[in-house]
Short mmCIF file of C-alpha atoms in Angstrom, two decimals:
data_model
loop_
_atom_site.label_atom_id
_atom_site.label_comp_id
_atom_site.label_asym_id
_atom_site.label_seq_id
_atom_site.Cartn_x
_atom_site.Cartn_y
_atom_site.Cartn_z
CA MET A 13 -186.42 72.08 174.65
CA LEU A 14 -187.76 74.24 177.28
CA LEU A 15 -184.51 73.34 179.08
CA GLN A 16 -182.73 74.62 177.19
CA GLU A 17 -183.61 78.09 177.88
CA PHE A 18 -180.98 79.33 180.79
CA ASP A 19 -181.21 82.57 181.57
CA PRO A 20 -178.28 84.26 183.25
CA ASN A 21 -180.28 86.90 184.44
CA PRO A 22 -178.82 86.51 188.21
CA THR A 23 -182.42 88.21 189.08
CA ALA A 24 -185.57 86.47 188.88
CA VAL A 25 -189.31 87.59 190.20
CA ILE A 26 -188.73 86.08 193.57
CA ASN A 27 -185.53 86.58 195.01
CA PRO A 28 -183.41 84.48 198.32
CA ALA A 29 -182.74 87.85 199.67
CA ALA A 30 -186.88 88.47 199.90
CA MET A 31 -187.07 85.37 202.14
CA HIS A 32 -184.11 85.46 204.00
CA GLN A 33 -182.21 88.28 205.84
CA PRO A 34 -178.44 88.43 206.35
CA ILE A 35 -177.51 86.87 209.73
CA ALA A 36 -174.56 88.81 212.04
CA GLY A 37 -172.26 86.18 212.88
CA CYS A 38 -173.09 83.50 210.63
CA PRO A 39 -170.78 81.64 209.93
CA LYS A 40 -169.44 81.36 206.62
CA THR A 41 -168.77 77.56 206.13
CA ALA A 42 -171.07 75.44 206.32
CA VAL A 43 -171.60 71.07 206.80
CA SER A 44 -174.74 69.63 205.72
CA CYS A 45 -175.34 65.63 204.63
CA PHE A 46 -178.89 63.92 204.10
CA GLU A 47 -179.38 61.33 206.24
CA ARG A 48 -181.21 62.02 209.45
CA SER A 49 -179.34 59.90 211.48
CA THR A 50 -176.44 60.93 210.54
CA PHE A 51 -177.23 64.51 210.74
CA GLY A 52 -178.46 63.71 214.51
CA ARG A 53 -175.73 62.05 215.50
CA MET A 54 -173.23 64.89 214.04
CA VAL A 55 -174.77 67.62 215.45
CA GLU A 56 -175.44 65.95 219.11
CA ARG A 57 -171.35 64.92 219.10
CA LEU A 58 -170.70 68.58 218.21
CA GLY A 59 -173.18 70.03 221.38
CA GLY A 60 -175.10 72.39 217.47
CA LYS A 61 -177.43 75.06 218.73
CA PRO A 62 -179.68 76.39 216.37
CA PHE A 63 -179.53 80.04 214.85
CA ALA A 64 -181.48 79.96 211.86
CA LEU A 65 -184.59 78.41 210.52
CA THR A 66 -185.29 77.80 206.76
CA SER A 67 -187.91 75.59 204.85
CA CYS A 68 -188.60 73.85 201.69
CA ALA A 69 -191.93 74.26 200.98
CA ASN A 70 -193.82 71.72 203.20
CA LEU A 71 -191.11 71.72 206.35
CA GLU A 72 -188.49 73.10 208.50
CA VAL A 73 -185.15 72.94 208.84
CA PRO A 74 -182.95 73.88 211.80
CA VAL A 75 -179.71 75.53 211.08
CA TYR A 76 -177.24 74.82 213.78
CA ARG A 77 -173.92 76.40 214.74
CA ALA A 78 -171.42 74.67 215.89
CA ALA A 79 -167.26 73.99 216.37
CA TYR A 80 -164.65 71.83 215.82
CA LYS A 81 -161.09 71.93 215.76
CA GLY A 82 -161.84 75.80 216.93
CA LYS A 83 -163.60 76.76 214.05
CA GLU A 84 -167.09 77.81 214.05
CA ILE A 85 -169.24 76.38 211.35
CA ALA A 86 -173.19 75.80 209.90
CA LEU A 87 -174.69 71.84 209.74
CA TYR A 88 -178.02 71.63 208.58
CA GLU A 89 -179.79 68.73 206.90
CA SER A 90 -180.23 68.92 203.56
CA TYR A 91 -183.30 67.76 201.39
CA VAL A 92 -183.53 65.31 199.44
CA GLY A 93 -183.55 65.83 195.42
CA ALA A 94 -182.15 68.44 193.07
CA ALA A 95 -184.65 70.57 193.33
CA GLY A 96 -185.00 71.28 197.00
CA CYS A 97 -181.67 70.64 197.58
CA VAL A 98 -181.18 73.57 195.42
CA GLY A 99 -183.90 75.89 197.20
CA MET A 100 -182.58 75.29 200.66
CA LEU A 101 -179.31 75.71 200.06
CA GLU A 102 -179.98 79.07 198.23
CA ASP A 103 -181.32 80.05 201.89
CA LEU A 104 -178.23 79.30 203.29
CA PHE A 105 -175.84 81.29 200.89
CA ALA A 106 -179.02 84.42 201.34
CA LEU A 107 -178.69 83.69 205.41
CA GLY A 108 -174.53 84.50 204.90
CA VAL A 109 -172.99 81.31 204.50
CA GLU A 110 -169.99 81.11 201.72
CA ARG A 111 -168.61 77.68 200.93
CA LEU A 112 -169.94 74.36 202.04
CA VAL A 113 -168.85 70.74 202.57
CA LEU A 114 -171.47 68.40 201.52
CA PHE A 115 -171.49 64.72 201.77
CA GLY A 116 -174.36 62.23 201.18
CA THR A 117 -175.02 58.70 199.82
CA CYS A 118 -175.37 57.52 196.57
CA GLY A 119 -175.41 53.81 194.39
CA ALA A 120 -172.11 52.07 192.56
CA LEU A 121 -172.13 51.49 189.56
CA ASP A 122 -169.21 49.73 189.48
CA PRO A 123 -168.78 47.15 191.04
CA ALA A 124 -165.65 47.34 192.58
CA LEU A 125 -167.25 49.67 194.94
CA LYS A 126 -167.92 48.16 198.61
CA ASP A 127 -170.19 49.71 201.24
CA CYS A 128 -169.31 53.09 202.44
CA GLY A 129 -166.75 53.75 200.06
CA ILE A 130 -165.60 57.41 199.33
CA ILE A 131 -166.12 58.48 195.87
CA ILE A 132 -165.12 62.26 194.86
CA PRO A 133 -166.94 63.30 191.93
CA THR A 134 -165.35 64.82 189.21
CA ALA A 135 -168.17 65.68 186.94
CA ALA A 136 -171.62 64.83 186.82
CA LEU A 137 -174.11 63.62 184.51
CA ARG A 138 -177.39 66.32 183.95
CA ASP A 139 -180.07 63.83 184.12
CA GLU A 140 -182.28 66.21 186.59
CA GLY A 141 -184.25 69.84 185.63
CA THR A 142 -182.56 72.08 188.02
CA SER A 143 -179.17 72.53 186.95
CA TYR A 144 -180.43 73.51 183.72
CA HIS A 145 -181.99 77.17 185.25
CA TYR A 146 -178.29 78.00 186.73
CA ALA A 147 -175.87 76.84 184.03
CA PRO A 148 -175.99 76.71 180.04
CA PRO A 149 -177.15 73.49 178.81
CA GLY A 150 -174.98 70.76 178.50
CA ASP A 151 -174.73 66.87 179.32
CA GLU A 152 -172.60 67.47 181.95
CA ILE A 153 -170.30 69.88 184.68
CA GLU A 154 -167.54 69.58 186.52
CA VAL A 155 -167.58 68.94 190.04
CA ASN A 156 -165.29 69.63 192.91
CA THR A 157 -162.72 72.09 191.14
CA LYS A 158 -161.87 73.47 194.10
CA TYR A 159 -161.04 71.69 197.40
CA ARG A 160 -160.18 68.46 196.02
CA GLU A 161 -156.15 67.98 197.16
CA GLU A 162 -157.11 68.84 200.32
CA PHE A 163 -159.78 66.68 201.26
CA ILE A 164 -157.32 63.97 199.37
CA GLU A 165 -154.55 64.79 201.71
CA ILE A 166 -157.55 64.33 204.70
CA LEU A 167 -158.00 61.23 203.13
CA ARG A 168 -154.67 59.69 203.30
CA ARG A 169 -154.33 60.93 206.78
CA HIS A 170 -157.09 58.79 207.54
CA ASP A 171 -156.05 55.83 205.57
CA CYS A 172 -159.27 56.04 203.71
CA ALA A 173 -159.73 54.50 200.37
CA TYR A 174 -161.07 56.41 197.77
CA THR A 175 -162.85 56.64 193.86
CA MET A 176 -162.94 59.33 191.68
CA GLY A 177 -165.18 59.60 188.29
CA LYS A 178 -168.15 60.98 187.30
CA ALA A 179 -171.65 60.73 188.88
CA TRP A 180 -174.89 60.67 187.54
CA THR A 181 -178.06 62.57 188.58
CA THR A 182 -180.96 61.68 188.34
CA ASP A 183 -184.68 62.86 189.62
CA ALA A 184 -186.24 59.72 188.77
CA PHE A 185 -184.82 56.99 191.31
CA TYR A 186 -186.96 54.29 190.04
CA ARG A 187 -186.19 55.40 185.96
CA GLU A 188 -182.90 53.98 186.78
CA THR A 189 -183.34 51.08 183.74
CA PRO A 190 -180.89 48.76 182.71
CA ASP A 191 -179.94 50.41 179.30
CA LYS A 192 -179.73 54.22 180.81
CA MET A 193 -177.18 52.24 183.45
CA ALA A 194 -175.42 50.71 180.72
CA ARG A 195 -175.50 54.00 178.90
CA ARG A 196 -173.52 56.06 181.70
CA ARG A 197 -171.26 53.07 182.83
CA ALA A 198 -170.18 53.99 178.86
CA ALA A 199 -169.93 57.58 179.73
CA GLY A 200 -167.55 57.17 182.91
CA CYS A 201 -169.64 57.28 185.87
CA VAL A 202 -168.92 55.19 188.68
CA CYS A 203 -172.25 56.29 190.81
CA VAL A 204 -175.56 57.49 190.57
CA ASP A 205 -176.75 60.42 192.65
CA MET A 206 -179.86 63.02 192.81
CA GLU A 207 -178.60 66.30 193.56
CA CYS A 208 -174.88 66.31 192.80
CA SER A 209 -174.91 68.52 189.02
CA ALA A 210 -177.74 70.58 190.40
CA VAL A 211 -175.22 71.71 193.40
CA ALA A 212 -172.22 72.04 190.75
CA ALA A 213 -174.41 74.25 188.44
CA LEU A 214 -175.59 76.73 191.70
CA ALA A 215 -172.55 77.22 192.89
CA TRP A 216 -171.02 77.91 189.44
CA PHE A 217 -173.86 80.43 189.49
CA ARG A 218 -173.66 81.60 192.77
CA GLN A 219 -170.25 82.10 192.91
CA LYS A 220 -169.90 79.87 195.97
CA GLU A 221 -167.67 77.08 196.85
CA VAL A 222 -169.23 73.92 197.51
CA PHE A 223 -167.04 70.16 198.10
CA GLN A 224 -169.50 67.74 197.68
CA PHE A 225 -168.56 63.67 197.98
CA PHE A 226 -169.82 60.63 198.88
CA HIS A 227 -170.28 57.41 201.03
CA VAL A 228 -171.38 54.57 199.01
CA SER A 229 -174.95 53.36 200.56
CA ASP A 230 -176.61 50.67 197.60
CA ASN A 231 -175.38 48.60 194.70
CA LEU A 232 -176.43 49.08 191.08
CA GLY A 233 -173.41 47.45 189.09
CA GLY A 234 -173.92 43.76 190.07
CA GLY A 235 -177.16 43.24 187.85
CA ASP A 236 -179.48 43.29 191.10
CA TRP A 237 -180.20 45.82 193.57
CA GLU A 238 -178.46 45.36 196.59
CA ALA A 239 -179.60 48.00 199.47
CA TRP A 240 -176.42 47.39 201.54
CA SER A 241 -176.46 50.23 204.40
CA LEU A 242 -179.14 52.17 203.04
CA GLY A 243 -181.05 53.36 205.45
CA GLN A 244 -180.67 54.67 208.73
CA GLU A 245 -179.52 52.56 211.11
CA LYS A 246 -177.25 50.35 209.23
CA ASN A 247 -172.98 50.10 209.08
CA ILE A 248 -173.18 53.63 211.63
CA SER A 249 -169.21 53.59 211.54
CA GLY A 250 -168.77 54.24 208.28
CA LYS A 251 -171.31 56.68 207.82
CA ASP A 252 -170.02 58.57 211.10
CA LYS A 253 -166.43 58.00 209.20
CA ALA A 254 -167.73 60.14 206.29
CA ALA A 255 -169.70 62.88 208.83
CA LEU A 256 -165.51 63.32 210.41
CA LEU A 257 -163.63 63.08 206.88
CA ALA A 258 -166.69 66.47 205.72
CA LEU A 259 -166.31 68.07 209.27
CA GLU A 260 -162.21 67.88 208.93
CA LEU A 261 -162.79 69.61 205.72
CA ALA A 262 -164.23 72.27 206.82
CA ALA A 263 -162.14 73.41 209.76
CA GLU A 264 -159.24 73.38 206.91
CA ILE A 265 -161.25 75.47 204.53
CA SER A 266 -162.38 77.99 207.10
#
């Protein structure tokens, strides 16, 4: 298969440095999420100011500068889907970002999970295409090899329960069939998302520090799909709690 043709050469025909130059004083730590309203509230509450602009094909994405607990951080809204998310993160690394805290929604595969429950992925099943251009072929990739204990300590300080386990990363959310879901659960997956394995592969390839976690948004583990907080204006307090946790970790590792 073509996806087994991993090329470790770090130099491509088109490289991030050809599109973006480093920005003097760019914050080394960034926080990002996928949900528009959650990101908007985070930027507003921190008084973020735009200082750079990146893009993903047909849209432009501003990058903001803000401070949290005296630490300067970058904020940007991630593109949904593995290819766009990774391409945009390549741009952020080219601008000068060195580490990222990325949080997003996921679908629950474990029926014990609750809406907005926190999940720390330990590995991801690579059911997408992007990661195979950044890491040798394989079914799984390790996730969160760094900062896991620091994040768990933050969860404890905030009296926040969490679940650890594998994520199933897939490009095709309309093709999460019952048989596939059963096989992924048998492999140890507790949730499904669209970016985790690709971002982990990028971090490995570029030797950057990325910590990823999820808050549960919908339920696929009970037989019938349940939307739960999937949507912009549902369970805002749970989503803002996830943003707070991300900022706490970013401040600690900056």
